[in-house]
Coordinates of C-alpha atoms in Angstrom, one line a residue:
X1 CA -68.0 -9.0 64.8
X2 CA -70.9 -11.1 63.4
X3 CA -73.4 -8.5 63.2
X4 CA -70.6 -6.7 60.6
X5 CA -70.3 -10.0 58.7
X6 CA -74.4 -9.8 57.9
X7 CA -74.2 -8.8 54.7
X8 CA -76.7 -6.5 52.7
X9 CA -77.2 -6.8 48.9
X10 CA -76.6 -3.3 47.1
X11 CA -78.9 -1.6 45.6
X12 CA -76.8 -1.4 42.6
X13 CA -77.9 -4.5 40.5
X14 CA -81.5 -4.2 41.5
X15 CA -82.7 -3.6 37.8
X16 CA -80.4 -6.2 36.8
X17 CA -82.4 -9.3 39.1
X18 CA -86.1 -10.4 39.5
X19 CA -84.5 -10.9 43.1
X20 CA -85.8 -8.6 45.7
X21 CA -83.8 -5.8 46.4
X22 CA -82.6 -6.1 49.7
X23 CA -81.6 -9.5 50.5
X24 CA -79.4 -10.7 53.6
X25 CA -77.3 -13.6 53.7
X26 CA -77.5 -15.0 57.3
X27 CA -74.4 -16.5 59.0
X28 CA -75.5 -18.1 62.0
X29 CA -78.5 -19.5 63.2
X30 CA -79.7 -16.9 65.2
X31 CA -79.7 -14.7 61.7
X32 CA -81.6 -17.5 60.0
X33 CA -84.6 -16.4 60.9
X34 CA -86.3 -18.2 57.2
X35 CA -84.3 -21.4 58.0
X36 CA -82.1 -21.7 55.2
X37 CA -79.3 -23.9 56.5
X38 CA -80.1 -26.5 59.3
X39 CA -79.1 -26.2 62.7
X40 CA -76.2 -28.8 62.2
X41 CA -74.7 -26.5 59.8
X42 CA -74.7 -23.6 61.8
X43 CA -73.4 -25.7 64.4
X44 CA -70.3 -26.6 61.8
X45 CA -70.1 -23.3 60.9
X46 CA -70.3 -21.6 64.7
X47 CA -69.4 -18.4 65.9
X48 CA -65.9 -19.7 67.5
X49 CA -65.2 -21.4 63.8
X50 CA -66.2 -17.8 62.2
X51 CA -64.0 -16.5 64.9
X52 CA -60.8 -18.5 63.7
X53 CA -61.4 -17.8 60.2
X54 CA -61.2 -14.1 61.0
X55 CA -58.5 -14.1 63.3
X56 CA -56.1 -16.5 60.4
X57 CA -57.6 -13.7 57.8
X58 CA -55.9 -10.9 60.0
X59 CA -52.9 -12.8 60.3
X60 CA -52.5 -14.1 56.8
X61 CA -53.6 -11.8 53.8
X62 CA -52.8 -8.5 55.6
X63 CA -49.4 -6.4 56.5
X64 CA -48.5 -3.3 58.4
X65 CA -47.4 -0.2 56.0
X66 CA -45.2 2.2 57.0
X67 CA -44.9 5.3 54.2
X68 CA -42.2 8.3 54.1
X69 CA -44.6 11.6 52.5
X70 CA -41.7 14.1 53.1
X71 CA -44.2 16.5 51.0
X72 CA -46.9 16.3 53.4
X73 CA -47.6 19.0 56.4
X74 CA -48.2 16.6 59.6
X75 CA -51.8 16.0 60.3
X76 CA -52.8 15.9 57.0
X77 CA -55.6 13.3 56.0
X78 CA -54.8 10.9 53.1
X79 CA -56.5 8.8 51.0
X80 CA -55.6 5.3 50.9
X81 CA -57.4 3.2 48.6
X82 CA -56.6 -0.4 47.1
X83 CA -56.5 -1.3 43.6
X84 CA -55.5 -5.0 43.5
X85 CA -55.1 -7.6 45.7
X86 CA -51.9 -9.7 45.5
X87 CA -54.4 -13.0 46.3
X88 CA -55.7 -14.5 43.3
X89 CA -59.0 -14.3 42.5
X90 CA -59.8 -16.4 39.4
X91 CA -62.4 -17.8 36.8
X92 CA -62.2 -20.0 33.7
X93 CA -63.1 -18.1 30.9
X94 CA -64.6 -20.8 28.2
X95 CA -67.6 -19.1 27.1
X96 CA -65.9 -16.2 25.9
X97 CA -68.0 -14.7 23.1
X98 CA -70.5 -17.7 23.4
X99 CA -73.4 -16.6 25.2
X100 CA -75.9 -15.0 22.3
X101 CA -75.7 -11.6 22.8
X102 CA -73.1 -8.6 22.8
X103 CA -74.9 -8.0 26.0
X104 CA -74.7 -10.6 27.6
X105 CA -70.9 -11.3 26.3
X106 CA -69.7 -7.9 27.3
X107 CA -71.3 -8.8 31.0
X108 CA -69.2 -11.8 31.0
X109 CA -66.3 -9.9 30.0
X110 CA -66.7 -7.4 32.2
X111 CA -66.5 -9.6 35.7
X112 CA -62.4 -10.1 35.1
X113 CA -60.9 -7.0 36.2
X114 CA -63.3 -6.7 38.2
X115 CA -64.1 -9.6 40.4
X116 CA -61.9 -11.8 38.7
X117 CA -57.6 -10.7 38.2
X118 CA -57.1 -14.3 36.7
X119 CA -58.6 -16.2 34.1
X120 CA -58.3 -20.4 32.9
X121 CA -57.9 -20.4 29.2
X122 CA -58.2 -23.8 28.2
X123 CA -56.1 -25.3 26.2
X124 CA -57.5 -28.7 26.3
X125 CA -55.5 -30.9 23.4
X126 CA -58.7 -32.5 21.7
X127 CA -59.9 -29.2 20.4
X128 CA -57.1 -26.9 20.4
X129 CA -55.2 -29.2 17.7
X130 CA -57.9 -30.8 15.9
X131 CA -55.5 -32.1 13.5
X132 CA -51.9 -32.9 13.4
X133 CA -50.6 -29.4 13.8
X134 CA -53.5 -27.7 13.1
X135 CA -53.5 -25.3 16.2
X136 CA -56.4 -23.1 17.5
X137 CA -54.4 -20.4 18.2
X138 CA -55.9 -17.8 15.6
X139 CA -59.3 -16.7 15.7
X140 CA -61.7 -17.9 12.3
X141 CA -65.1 -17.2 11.0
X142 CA -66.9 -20.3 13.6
X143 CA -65.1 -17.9 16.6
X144 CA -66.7 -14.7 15.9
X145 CA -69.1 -13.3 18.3
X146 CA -71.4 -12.9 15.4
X147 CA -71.3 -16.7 14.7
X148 CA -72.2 -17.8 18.0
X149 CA -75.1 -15.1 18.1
X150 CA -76.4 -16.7 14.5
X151 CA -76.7 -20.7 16.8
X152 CA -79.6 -21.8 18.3
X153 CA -77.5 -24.8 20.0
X154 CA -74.1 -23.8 20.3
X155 CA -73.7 -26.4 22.7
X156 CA -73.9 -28.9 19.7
X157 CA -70.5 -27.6 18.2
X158 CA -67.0 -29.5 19.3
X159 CA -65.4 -25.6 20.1
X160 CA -68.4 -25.0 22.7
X161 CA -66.5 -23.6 25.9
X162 CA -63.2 -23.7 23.2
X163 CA -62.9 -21.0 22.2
X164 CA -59.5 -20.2 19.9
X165 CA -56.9 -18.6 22.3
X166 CA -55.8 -15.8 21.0
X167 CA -57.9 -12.9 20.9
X168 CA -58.8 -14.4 24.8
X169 CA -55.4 -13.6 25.8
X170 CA -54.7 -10.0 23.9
X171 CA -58.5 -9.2 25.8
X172 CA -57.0 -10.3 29.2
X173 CA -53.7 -8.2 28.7
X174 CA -55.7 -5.2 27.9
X175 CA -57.8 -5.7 31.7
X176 CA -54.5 -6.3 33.0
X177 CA -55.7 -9.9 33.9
X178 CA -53.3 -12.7 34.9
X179 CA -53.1 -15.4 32.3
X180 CA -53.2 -19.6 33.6
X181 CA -53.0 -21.8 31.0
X182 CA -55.4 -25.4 31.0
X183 CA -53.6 -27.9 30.8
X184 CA -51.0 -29.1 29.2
X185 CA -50.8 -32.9 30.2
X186 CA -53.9 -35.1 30.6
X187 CA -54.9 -37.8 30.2
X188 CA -58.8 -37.9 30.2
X189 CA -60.3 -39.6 27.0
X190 CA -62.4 -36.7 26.4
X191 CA -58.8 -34.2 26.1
X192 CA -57.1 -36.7 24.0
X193 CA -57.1 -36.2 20.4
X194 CA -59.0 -38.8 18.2
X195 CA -56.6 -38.7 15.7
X196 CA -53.3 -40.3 18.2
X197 CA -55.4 -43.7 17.8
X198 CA -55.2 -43.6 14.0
X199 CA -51.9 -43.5 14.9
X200 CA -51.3 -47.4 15.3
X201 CA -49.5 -49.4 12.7
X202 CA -51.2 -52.4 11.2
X203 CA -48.8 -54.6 13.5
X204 CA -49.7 -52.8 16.7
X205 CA -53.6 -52.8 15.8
X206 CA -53.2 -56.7 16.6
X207 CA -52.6 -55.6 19.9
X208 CA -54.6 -52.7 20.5
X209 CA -58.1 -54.3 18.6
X210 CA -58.7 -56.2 21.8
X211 CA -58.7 -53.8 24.2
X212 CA -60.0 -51.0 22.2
X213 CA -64.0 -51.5 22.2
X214 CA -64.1 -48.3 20.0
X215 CA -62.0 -46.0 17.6
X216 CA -63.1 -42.4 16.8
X217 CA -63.1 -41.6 14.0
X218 CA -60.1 -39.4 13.2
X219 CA -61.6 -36.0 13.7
X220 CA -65.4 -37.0 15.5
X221 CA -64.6 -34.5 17.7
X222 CA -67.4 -35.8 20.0
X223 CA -66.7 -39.1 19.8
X224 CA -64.8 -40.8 22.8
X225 CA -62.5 -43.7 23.0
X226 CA -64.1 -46.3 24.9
X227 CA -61.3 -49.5 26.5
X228 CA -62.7 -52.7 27.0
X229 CA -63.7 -53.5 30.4
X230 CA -60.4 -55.3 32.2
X231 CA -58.0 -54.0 29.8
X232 CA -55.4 -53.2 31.7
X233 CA -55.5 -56.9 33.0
X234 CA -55.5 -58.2 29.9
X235 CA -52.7 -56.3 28.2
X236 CA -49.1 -58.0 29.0
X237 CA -45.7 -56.1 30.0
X238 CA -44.3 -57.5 26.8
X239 CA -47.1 -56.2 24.9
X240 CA -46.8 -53.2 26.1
X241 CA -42.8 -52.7 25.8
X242 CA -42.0 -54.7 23.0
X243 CA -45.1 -54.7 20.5
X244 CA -46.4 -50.8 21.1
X245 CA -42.7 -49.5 22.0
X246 CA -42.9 -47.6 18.9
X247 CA -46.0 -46.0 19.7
X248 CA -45.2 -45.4 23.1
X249 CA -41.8 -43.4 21.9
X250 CA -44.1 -41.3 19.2
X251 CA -46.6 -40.5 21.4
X252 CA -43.6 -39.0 24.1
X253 CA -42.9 -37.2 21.3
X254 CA -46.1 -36.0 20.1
X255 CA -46.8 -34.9 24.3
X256 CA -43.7 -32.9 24.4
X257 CA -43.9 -31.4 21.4
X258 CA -47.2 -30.0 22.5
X259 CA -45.5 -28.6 25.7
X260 CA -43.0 -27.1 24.2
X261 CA -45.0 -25.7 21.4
X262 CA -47.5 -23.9 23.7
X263 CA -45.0 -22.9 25.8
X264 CA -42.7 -21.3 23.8
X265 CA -45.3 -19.6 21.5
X266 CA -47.2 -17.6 24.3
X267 CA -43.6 -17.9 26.7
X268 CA -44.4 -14.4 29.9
X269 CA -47.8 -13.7 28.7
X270 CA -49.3 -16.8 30.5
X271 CA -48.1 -16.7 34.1
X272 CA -48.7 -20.3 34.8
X273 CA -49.6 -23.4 33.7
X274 CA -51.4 -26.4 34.9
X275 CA -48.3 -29.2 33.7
X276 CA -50.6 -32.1 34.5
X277 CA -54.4 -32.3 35.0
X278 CA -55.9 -35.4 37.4
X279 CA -52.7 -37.6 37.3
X280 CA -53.4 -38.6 41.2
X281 CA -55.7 -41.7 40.6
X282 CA -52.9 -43.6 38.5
X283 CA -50.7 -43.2 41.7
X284 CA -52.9 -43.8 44.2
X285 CA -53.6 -47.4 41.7
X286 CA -50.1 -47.7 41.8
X287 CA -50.1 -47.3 38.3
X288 CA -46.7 -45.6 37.5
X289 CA -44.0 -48.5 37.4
X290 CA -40.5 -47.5 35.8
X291 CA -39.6 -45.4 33.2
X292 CA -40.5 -47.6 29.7
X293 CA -42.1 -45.6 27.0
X294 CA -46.1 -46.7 27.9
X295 CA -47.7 -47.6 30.9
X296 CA -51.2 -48.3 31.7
X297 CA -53.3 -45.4 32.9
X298 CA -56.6 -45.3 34.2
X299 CA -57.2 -43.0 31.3
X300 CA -55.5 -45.6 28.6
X301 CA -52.2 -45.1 26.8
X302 CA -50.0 -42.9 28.4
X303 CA -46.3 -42.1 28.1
X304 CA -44.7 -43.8 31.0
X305 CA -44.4 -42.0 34.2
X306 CA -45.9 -39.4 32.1
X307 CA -46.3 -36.9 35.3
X308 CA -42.3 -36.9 36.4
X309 CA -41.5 -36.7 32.4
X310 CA -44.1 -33.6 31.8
X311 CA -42.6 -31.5 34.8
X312 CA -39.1 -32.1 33.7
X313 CA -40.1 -31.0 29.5
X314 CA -41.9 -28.0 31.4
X315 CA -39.2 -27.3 33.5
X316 CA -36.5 -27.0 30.7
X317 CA -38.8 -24.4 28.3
X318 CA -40.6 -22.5 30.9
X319 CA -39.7 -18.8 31.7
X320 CA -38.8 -18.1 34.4
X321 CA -41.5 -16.5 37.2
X322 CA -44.1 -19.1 35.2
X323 CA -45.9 -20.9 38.0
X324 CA -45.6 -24.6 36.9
X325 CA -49.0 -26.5 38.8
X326 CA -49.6 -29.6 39.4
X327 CA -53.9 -29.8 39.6
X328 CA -56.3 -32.3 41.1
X329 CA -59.3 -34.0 42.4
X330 CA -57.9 -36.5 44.3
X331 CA -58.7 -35.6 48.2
X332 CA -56.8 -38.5 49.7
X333 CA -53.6 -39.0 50.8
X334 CA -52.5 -40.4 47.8
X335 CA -52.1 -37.0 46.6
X336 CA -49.7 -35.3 48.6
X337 CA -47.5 -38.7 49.0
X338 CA -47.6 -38.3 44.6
X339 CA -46.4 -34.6 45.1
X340 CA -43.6 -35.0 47.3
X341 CA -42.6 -38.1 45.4
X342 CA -42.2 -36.1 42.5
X343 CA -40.3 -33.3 44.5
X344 CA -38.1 -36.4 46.0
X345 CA -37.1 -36.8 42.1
X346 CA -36.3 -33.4 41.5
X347 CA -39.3 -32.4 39.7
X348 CA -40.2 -28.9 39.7
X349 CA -43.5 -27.6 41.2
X350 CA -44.7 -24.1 42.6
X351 CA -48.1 -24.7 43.7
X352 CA -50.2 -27.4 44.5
X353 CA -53.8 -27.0 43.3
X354 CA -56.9 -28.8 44.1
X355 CA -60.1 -29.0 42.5
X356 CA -63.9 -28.9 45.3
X357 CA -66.7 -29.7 42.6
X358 CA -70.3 -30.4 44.6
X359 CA -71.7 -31.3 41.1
X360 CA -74.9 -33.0 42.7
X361 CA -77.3 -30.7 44.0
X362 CA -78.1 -33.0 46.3
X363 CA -74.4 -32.8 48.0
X364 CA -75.2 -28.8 48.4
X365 CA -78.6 -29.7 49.9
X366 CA -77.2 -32.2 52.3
X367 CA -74.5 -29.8 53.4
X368 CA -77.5 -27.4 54.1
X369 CA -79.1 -30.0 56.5
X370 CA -75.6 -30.2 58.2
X371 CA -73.5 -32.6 56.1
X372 CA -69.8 -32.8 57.6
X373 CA -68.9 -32.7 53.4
X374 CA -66.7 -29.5 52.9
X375 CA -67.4 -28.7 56.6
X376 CA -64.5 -26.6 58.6
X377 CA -62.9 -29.4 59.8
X378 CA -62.9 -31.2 56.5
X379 CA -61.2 -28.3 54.9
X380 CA -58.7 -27.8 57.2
X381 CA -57.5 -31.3 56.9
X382 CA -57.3 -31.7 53.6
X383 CA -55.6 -28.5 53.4
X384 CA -53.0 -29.6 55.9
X385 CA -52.4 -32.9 54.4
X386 CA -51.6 -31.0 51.0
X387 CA -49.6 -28.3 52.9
X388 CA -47.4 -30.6 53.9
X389 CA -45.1 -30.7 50.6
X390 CA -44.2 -27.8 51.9
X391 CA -45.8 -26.1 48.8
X392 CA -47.9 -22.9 48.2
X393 CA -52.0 -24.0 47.3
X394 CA -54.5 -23.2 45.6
X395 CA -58.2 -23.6 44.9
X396 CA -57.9 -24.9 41.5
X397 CA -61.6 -25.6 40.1
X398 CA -65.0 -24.9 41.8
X399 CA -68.0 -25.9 41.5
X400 CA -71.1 -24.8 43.9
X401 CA -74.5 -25.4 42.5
X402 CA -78.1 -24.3 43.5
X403 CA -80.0 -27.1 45.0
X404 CA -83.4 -25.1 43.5
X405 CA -83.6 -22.6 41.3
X406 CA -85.8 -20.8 43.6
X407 CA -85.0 -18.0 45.9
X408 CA -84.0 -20.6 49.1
X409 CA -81.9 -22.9 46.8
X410 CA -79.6 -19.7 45.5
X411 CA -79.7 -18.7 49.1
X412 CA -78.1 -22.2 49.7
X413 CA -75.7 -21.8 47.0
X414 CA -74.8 -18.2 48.1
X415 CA -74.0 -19.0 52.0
X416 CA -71.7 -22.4 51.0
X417 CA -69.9 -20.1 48.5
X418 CA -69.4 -17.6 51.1
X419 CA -68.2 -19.8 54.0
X420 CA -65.8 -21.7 51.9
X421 CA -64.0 -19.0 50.3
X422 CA -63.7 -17.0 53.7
X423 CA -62.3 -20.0 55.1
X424 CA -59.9 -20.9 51.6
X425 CA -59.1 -17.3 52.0
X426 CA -58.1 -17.5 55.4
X427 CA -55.7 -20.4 55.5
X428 CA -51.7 -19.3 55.1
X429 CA -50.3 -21.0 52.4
X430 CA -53.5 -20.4 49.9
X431 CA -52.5 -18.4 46.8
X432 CA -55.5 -18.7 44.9
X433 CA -59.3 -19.6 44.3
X434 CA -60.9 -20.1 41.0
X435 CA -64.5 -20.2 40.4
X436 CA -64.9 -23.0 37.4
X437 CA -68.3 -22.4 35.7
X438 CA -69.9 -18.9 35.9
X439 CA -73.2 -19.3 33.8
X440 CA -75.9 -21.4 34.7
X441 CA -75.8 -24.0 31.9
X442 CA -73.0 -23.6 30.6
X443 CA -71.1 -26.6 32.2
X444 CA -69.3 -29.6 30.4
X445 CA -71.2 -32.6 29.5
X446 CA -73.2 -33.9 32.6
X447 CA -71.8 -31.1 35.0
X448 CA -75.0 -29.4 36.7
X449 CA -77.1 -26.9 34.6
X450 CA -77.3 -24.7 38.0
X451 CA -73.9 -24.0 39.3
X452 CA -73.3 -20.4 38.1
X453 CA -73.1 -17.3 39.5
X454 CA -75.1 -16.3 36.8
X455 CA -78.6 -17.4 35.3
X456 CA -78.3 -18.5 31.5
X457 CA -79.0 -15.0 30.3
X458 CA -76.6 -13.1 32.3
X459 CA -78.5 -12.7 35.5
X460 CA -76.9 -12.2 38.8
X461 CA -77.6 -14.8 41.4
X462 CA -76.7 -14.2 45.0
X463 CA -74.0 -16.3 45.2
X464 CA -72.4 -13.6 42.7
X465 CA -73.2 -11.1 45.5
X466 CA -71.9 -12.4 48.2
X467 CA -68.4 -13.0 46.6
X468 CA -68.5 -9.8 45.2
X469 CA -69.4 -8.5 48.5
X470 CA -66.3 -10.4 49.7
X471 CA -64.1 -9.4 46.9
X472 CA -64.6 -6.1 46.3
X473 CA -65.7 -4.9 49.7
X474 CA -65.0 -7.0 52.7
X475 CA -60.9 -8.0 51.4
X476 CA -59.8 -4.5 49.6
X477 CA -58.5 -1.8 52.2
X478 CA -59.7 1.9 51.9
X479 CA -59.3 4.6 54.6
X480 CA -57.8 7.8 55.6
X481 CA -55.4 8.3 57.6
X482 CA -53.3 11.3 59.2
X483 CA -49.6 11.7 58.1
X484 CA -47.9 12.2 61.5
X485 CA -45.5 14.7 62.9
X486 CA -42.8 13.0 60.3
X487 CA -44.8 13.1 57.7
X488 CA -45.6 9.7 58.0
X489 CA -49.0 7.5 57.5
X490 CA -49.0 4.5 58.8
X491 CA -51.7 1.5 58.2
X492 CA -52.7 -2.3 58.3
X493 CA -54.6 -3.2 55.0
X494 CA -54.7 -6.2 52.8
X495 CA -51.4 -7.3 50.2
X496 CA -51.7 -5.4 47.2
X497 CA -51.5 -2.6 45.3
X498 CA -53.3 0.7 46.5
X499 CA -52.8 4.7 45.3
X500 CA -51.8 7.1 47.8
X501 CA -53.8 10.5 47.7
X502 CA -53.2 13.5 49.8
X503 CA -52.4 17.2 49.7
X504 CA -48.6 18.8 49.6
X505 CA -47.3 21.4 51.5
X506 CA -47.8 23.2 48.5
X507 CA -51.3 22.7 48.7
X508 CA -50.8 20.5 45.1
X509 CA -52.9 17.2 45.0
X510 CA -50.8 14.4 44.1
X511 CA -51.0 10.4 44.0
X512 CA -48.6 7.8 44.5
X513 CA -48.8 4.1 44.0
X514 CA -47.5 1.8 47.0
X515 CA -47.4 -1.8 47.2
X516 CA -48.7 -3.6 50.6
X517 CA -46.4 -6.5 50.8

């Protein structure tokens, strides 16, 4: 079993790499002949470990197939080849029409429906509504491929990796690409818009002008509100409910407006939504106290109890079949206690996602040398402690960067990537994995310029082969099989969708399209 699981890297992107054309990616330490990984890592990831992972694969992501061909003489070979997998595969899709070229853009384009069925379009408030009710739904002159070609910086424009969402989403339903929105609740100073702080009246800014150490100006797209250090501690209840109750009941408002609005305008096309991005670390600060218009966040102002309120707006507008998530860094317990409180309520939640960014080199270096960070065990835990709510997971937002840029520190970056997914893959209640940022500098503000799966110019690194290699080869069923005496086939492949090719009794060629369930 583990000499199948050494991969080789095709020869089919050889002109397309400086990389040498034959490449293997060890996956124990008696493959690693260069040294790569340390011994303690191979000792994490050891052959009974691989051994589980492939066994849970077997039993989770595949099904036995029975098929009637009542045209089909017995003994007759056919063709069985899949086209999709049920799993979800995804990527975020920010820098669509951003890199430079049409080369390089149509590169980028051309990895969903191909390694990727899913994209993240973002939908982050700060930039998609720059002004009240000014929405970046429609494409204009600054979102033209040809206008990002003409920059020497994009990166120094407020819409870098935000792009208008339009033409993203007709290009998706063409592929025949599943659509997840990003998000539509969050607090994070650098998604709210400048211009809800302009928002106070001259009354409330007696409040507000001692905890706020700076205001953006109204549309500084760049600029981010800063509190004053021990503001929450220095903001009373009565200040808070009485003297910014207005505030607190426009900004509900304002927040469900916004859910409704995006909801209603793009209603089956998106088939699900993150409802509330990174809400975890105001109830694991036992943040969320009753139901009154504000509360303190770690964030700032929010409305109060703003996650149980955002899941119940979604809930009423949604269509049905949407998958409403819940998304987040958090990896303690305080995460899954904040889920199934929620549930408890009667909130509304189909999956459970959770975010794995290693955006220090130095964390992908370390794990190299053996670092029990993102090991098996440490997966499977956290996994389990999620799992318990009882709800479906997924891999929300990844982030696996090259130690180096040389040939060992994209070897490093290629085997983590490898291991993980195989082992995200493997575990039952998974639903999806989505790679965050797939061009080397092309990351938010101080995320790593090295955690792509491609270089800056639209290079393939091998982390990009070895989930390809994954993807496309090791998790999609193809065979043939013999139809027997009934003019049956019968098979064991991966869920999904797959065509059906074989020969009649009238010796006509036909297809059929079956889905693995």
């Amino acid at each position: 079993m583990e000499a199948k699981r050494f991969i080789l890297i095709s020869l089919a992107f050889a002109v397309l790499t400086p990389l040498s054309a034959q490449t293997a990616f060890p996956l124990s330490a008696k493959q690693d002949k260069e040294g790569i990984m340390g011994k303690a890592y191979w000792k994490l990831w050891n052959p009974k470990v691989q051994a589980k992972i492939d066994k849970d694969i077997e039993q989770n992501r595949k099904a036995d197939a029975t098929i009637d061909l009542a045209d089909v003489r017995p003994g007759t070979e056919v063709k069985v080849e899949q086209t999709k997998n049920d799993f979800v595969f995804g990527a975020q899709i920010f820098n669509f029409d951003q890199l430079g070229t049409k080369e390089r853009n149509d590169r980028y384009k051309n990895l969903f429906g191909t390694l990727f069925n899913r994209a993240t379009v973002g939908f982050y408030w700060k930039y998609f509504e720059t002004r009240p009710g000014r929405k970046r739904y429609w494409e204009e002159y600054w979102d033209t491929e040809d206008w990002w070609n003409q920059q020497k910086d994009p990166t120094a424009f407020f819409h870098w990796r935000r792009p208008c969402t339009d033409k993203i989403i007709d290009f998706l339903e063409k592929k025949g690409v599943a659509i997840h929105g990003h998000p539509l609740v969050w607090g994070n100073f650098g998604n709210q818009p400048s211009w809800l702080y302009r928002l106070f009246t001259p009354e409330e800014r007696k409040v507000t002008d001692r905890l706020i150490e700076t205001y953006p100006d109204t549309y500084d797209h760049h600029s981010p509100l800063k509190m004053k250090k021990g503001w929450m501690d220095s903001i009373s209840d009565e200040d808070l409910n009485i003297k910014l109750k207005a505030y607190g009941e426009k900004l509900n408002k304002l927040y469900e407006a916004r859910i409704r609005d995006l909801v209603n305008y793009y209603g089956k096309r998106i088939s699900s939504w993150d409802i509330v991005n990174e809400s975890a670390i105001d109830y694991a600060h036992g943040n969320f106290k009753g139901n009154a218009p504000l509360m303190k966040s770690e964030y700032a102002f929010m409305p109060g109890d703003y996650t149980y309120r955002s899941f119940k707006i979604a809930d009423s507008c949604i269509p049905q079949g949407v998958w409403k998530n819940i998304n987040d860094y958090w990896t303690g317990p305080e995460y899954a206690k904040q889920v199934k409180d929620l549930l408890s309520r009667g909130a509304k939640i189909d999956i459970v996602g959770s975010q794995m960014h290693l955006f220090n080199p130095k964390q992908c270096a370390d794990i190299a040398k053996g670092s029990t960070e993102q090991s098996p065990e440490h997966v499977w835990h956290l996994m389990s402690d999620l799992a318990s709510t009882g709800l479906p997971l997924c891999i929300s937002e990844i982030t696996i960067t090259s130690p180096t840029e040389d040939h060992k520190g994209q070897m490093i970056q290629a085997i983590i990537t490898y291991n993980l997914y195989r082992i995200w893959f493997s575990i039952k209640e998974m639903k999806a994995i989505t790679w965050w940022n797939l061009v080397d500098g092309c990351g938010a503000y101080g995320e790593p310029a090295v955690s792509g799966l491609f270089t800056r110019d639209m290079q393939p690194k091998l982390a990009y082969y070895a989930l390809n290699d994954l993807i496309n080869n090791q998790w999609k069923t193809r065979m043939t099989v013999k139809a027997d005496s009934n003019g049956q086939i019968k098979f064991r492949g991966f869920r999904g969708l797959y065509k059906i090719t074989y020969t009649t009794k009238e010796g006509t060629a036909k297809t059929i399209d079956y889905h693995v369930k």
